[in-house]
PDB file of C-alpha atoms in Angstrom:
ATOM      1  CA  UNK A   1      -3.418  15.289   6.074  1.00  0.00           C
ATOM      2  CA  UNK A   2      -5.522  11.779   5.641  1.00  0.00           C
ATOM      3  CA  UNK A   3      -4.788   8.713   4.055  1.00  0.00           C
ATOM      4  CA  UNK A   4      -7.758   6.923   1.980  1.00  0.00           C
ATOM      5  CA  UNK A   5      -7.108   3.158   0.742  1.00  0.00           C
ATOM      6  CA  UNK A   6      -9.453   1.713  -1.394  1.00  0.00           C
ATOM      7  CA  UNK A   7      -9.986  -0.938  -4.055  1.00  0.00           C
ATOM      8  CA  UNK A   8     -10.211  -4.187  -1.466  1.00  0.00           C
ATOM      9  CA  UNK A   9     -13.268  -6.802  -2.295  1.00  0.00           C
ATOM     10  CA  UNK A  10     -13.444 -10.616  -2.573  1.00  0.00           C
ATOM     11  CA  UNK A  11     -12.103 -12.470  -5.473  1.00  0.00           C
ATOM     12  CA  UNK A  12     -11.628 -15.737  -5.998  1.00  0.00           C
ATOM     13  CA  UNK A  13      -8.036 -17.613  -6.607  1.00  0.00           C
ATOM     14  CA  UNK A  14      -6.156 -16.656  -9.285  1.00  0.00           C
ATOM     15  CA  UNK A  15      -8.033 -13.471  -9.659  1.00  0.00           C
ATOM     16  CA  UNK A  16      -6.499  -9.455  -9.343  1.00  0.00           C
ATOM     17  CA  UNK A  17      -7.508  -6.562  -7.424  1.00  0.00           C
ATOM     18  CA  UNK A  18      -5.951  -3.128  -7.516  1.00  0.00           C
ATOM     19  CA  UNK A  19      -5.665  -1.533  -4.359  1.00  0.00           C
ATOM     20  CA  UNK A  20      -5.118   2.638  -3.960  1.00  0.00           C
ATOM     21  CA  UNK A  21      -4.226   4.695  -1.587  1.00  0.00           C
ATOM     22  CA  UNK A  22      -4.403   8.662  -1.514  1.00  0.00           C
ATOM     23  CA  UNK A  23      -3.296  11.100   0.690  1.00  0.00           C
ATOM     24  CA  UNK A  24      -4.929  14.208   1.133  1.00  0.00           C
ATOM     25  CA  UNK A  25      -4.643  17.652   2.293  1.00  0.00           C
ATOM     26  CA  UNK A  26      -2.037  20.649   1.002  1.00  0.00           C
ATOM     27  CA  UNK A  27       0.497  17.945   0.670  1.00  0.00           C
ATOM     28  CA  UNK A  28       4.189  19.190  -0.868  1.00  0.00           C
ATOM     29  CA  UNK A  29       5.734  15.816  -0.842  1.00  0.00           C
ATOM     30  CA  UNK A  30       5.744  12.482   0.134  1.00  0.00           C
ATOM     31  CA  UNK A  31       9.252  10.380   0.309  1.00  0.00           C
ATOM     32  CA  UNK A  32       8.265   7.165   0.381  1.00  0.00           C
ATOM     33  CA  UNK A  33       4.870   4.473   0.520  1.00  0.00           C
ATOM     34  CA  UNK A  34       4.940   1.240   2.433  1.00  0.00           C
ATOM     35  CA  UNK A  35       1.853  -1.303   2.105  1.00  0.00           C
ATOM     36  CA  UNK A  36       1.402  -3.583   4.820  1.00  0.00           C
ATOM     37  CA  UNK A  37      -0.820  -6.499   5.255  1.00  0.00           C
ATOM     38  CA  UNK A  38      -2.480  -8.418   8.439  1.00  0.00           C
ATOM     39  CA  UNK A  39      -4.278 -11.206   8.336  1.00  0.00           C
ATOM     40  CA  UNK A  40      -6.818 -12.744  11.343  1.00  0.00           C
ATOM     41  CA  UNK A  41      -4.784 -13.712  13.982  1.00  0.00           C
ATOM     42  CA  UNK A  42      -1.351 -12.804  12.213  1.00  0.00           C
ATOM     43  CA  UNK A  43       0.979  -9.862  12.993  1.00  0.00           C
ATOM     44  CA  UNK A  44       1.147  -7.036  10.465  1.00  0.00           C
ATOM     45  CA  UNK A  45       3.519  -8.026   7.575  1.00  0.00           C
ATOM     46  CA  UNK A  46       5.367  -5.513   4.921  1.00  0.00           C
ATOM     47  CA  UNK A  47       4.597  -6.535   1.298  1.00  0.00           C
ATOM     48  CA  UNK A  48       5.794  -3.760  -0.944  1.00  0.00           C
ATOM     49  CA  UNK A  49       7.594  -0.416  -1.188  1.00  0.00           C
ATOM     50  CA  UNK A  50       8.356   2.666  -3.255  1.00  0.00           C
ATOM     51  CA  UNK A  51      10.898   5.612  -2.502  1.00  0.00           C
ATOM     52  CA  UNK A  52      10.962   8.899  -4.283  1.00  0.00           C
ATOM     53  CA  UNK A  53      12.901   7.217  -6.925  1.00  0.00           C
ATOM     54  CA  UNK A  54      10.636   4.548  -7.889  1.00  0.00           C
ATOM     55  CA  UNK A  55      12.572   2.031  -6.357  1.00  0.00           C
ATOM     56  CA  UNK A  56      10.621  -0.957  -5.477  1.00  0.00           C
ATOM     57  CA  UNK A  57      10.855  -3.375  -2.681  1.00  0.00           C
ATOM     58  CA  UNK A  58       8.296  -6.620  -2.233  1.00  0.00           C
ATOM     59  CA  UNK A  59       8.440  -9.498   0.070  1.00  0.00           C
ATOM     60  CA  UNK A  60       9.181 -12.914  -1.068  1.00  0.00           C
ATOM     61  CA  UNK A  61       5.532 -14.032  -0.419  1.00  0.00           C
ATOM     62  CA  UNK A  62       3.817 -11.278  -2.920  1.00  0.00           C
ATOM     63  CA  UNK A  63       7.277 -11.037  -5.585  1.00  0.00           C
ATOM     64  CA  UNK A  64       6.133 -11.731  -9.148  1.00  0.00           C
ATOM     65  CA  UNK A  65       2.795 -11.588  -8.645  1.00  0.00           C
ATOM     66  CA  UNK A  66       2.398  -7.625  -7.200  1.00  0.00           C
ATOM     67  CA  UNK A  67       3.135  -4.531  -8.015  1.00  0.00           C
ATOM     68  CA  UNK A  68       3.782  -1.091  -6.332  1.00  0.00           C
ATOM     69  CA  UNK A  69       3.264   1.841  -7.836  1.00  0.00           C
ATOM     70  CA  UNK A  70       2.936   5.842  -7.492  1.00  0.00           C
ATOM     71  CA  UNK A  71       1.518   8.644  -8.872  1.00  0.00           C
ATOM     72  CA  UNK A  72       3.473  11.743  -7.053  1.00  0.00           C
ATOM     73  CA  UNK A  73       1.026  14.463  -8.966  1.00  0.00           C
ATOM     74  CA  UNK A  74      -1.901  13.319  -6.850  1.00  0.00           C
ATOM     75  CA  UNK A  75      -0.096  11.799  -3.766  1.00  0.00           C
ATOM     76  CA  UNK A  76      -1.598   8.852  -4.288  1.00  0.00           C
ATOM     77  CA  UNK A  77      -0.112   4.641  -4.157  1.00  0.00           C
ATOM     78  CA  UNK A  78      -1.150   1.652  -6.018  1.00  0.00           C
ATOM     79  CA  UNK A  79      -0.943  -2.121  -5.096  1.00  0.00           C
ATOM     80  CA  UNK A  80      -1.616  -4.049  -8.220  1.00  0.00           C
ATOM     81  CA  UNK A  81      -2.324  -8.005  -6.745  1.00  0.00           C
ATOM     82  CA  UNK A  82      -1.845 -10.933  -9.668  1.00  0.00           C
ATOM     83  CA  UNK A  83      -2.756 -14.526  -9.063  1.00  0.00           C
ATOM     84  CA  UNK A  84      -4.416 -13.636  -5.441  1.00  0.00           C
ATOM     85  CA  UNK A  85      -3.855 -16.537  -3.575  1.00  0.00           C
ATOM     86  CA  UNK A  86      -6.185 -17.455  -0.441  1.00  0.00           C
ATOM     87  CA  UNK A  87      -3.415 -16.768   1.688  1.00  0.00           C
ATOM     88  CA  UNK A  88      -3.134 -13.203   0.503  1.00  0.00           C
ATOM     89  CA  UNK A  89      -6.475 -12.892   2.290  1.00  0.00           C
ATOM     90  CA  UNK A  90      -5.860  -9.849   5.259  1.00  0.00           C
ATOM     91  CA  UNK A  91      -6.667  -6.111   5.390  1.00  0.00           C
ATOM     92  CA  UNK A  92      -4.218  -4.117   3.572  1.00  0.00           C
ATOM     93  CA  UNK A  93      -3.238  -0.771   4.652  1.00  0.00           C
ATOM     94  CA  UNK A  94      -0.910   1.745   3.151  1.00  0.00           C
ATOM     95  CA  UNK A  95       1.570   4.104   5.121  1.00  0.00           C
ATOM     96  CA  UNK A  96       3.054   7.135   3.904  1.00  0.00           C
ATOM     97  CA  UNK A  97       6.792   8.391   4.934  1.00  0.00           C
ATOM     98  CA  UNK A  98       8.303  11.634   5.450  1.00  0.00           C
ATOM     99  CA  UNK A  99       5.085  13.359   4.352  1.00  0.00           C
ATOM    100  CA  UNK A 100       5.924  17.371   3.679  1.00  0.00           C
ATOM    101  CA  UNK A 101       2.813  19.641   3.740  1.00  0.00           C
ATOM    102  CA  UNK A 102       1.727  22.966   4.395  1.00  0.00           C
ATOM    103  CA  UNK A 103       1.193  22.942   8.191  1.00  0.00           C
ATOM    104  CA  UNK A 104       3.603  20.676   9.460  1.00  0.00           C
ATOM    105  CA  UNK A 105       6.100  17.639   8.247  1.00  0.00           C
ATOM    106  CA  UNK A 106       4.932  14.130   9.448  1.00  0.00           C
ATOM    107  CA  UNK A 107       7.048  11.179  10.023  1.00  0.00           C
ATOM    108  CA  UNK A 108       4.207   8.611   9.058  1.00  0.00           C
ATOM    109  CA  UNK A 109       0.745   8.310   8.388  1.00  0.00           C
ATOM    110  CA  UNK A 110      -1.235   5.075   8.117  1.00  0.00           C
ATOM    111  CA  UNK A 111      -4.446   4.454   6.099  1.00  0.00           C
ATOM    112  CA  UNK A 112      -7.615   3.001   7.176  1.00  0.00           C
ATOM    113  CA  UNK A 113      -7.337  -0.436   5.683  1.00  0.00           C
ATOM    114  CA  UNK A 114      -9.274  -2.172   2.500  1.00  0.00           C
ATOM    115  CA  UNK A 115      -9.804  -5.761   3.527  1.00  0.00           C
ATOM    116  CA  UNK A 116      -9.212  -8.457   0.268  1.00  0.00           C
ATOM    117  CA  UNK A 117     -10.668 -11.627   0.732  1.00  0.00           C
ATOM    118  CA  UNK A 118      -9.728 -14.296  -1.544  1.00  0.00           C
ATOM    119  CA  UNK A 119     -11.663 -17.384  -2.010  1.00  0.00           C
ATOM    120  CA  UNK A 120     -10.465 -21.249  -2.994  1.00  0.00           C
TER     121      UNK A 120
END
């Protein structure tokens, strides 16, 4: 099992990106998705999450302006980013929780990273 983010790119201020992030592999379930952020010379921060039941969890930096969202049919997360600010400039990755499949359970997976850089 593999985790694939895409959908990071520069944008200028006030612009929107929509990140994804798919998990692959004979997957049976994934509990919950976690996107994380870190920008240069800043520890990784949590901006958003989704459970199995669609309940949704942002922190106060990124509430009101993204969204998390998930698609269970093809495993797969989405970050929608509003109003990108030049602060929100970092590489995003997404993590995957409790993550059922057909050769073994895994606690967590991370993906890559998709780097957003947003300019003034």
């Amino acid at each position: 099992v593999q985790l694939q983010a895409s959908g990071g790119g520069l944008v200028q201020a006030g612009g929107s990106l929509r990140l994804s992030c798919t998990a692959s592999g004979s997957i049976f379930s994934i509990r919950a998705w976690d996107w994380y952020r870190q920008a240069p010379g800043r520890g990784r921060e949590l901006v958003a999450s989704i459970n199995r039941r669609d309940i949704k969890e942002y922190s106060d930096s990124v509430k009101g302006r993204f969204a998390v969202s998930r698609d269970n049919a093809i495993h797969t997360v989405y970050l929608q980013m509003n109003n990108l600010k030049p602060e929100d400039t970092a590489v995003y990755y997404c993590k995957a929780l409790n993550i059922a499949s057909a050769d073994k359970g895994y606690p967590e997976l991370w993906g890559q990273g998709t780097l957003v850089t947003v300019s003034s």
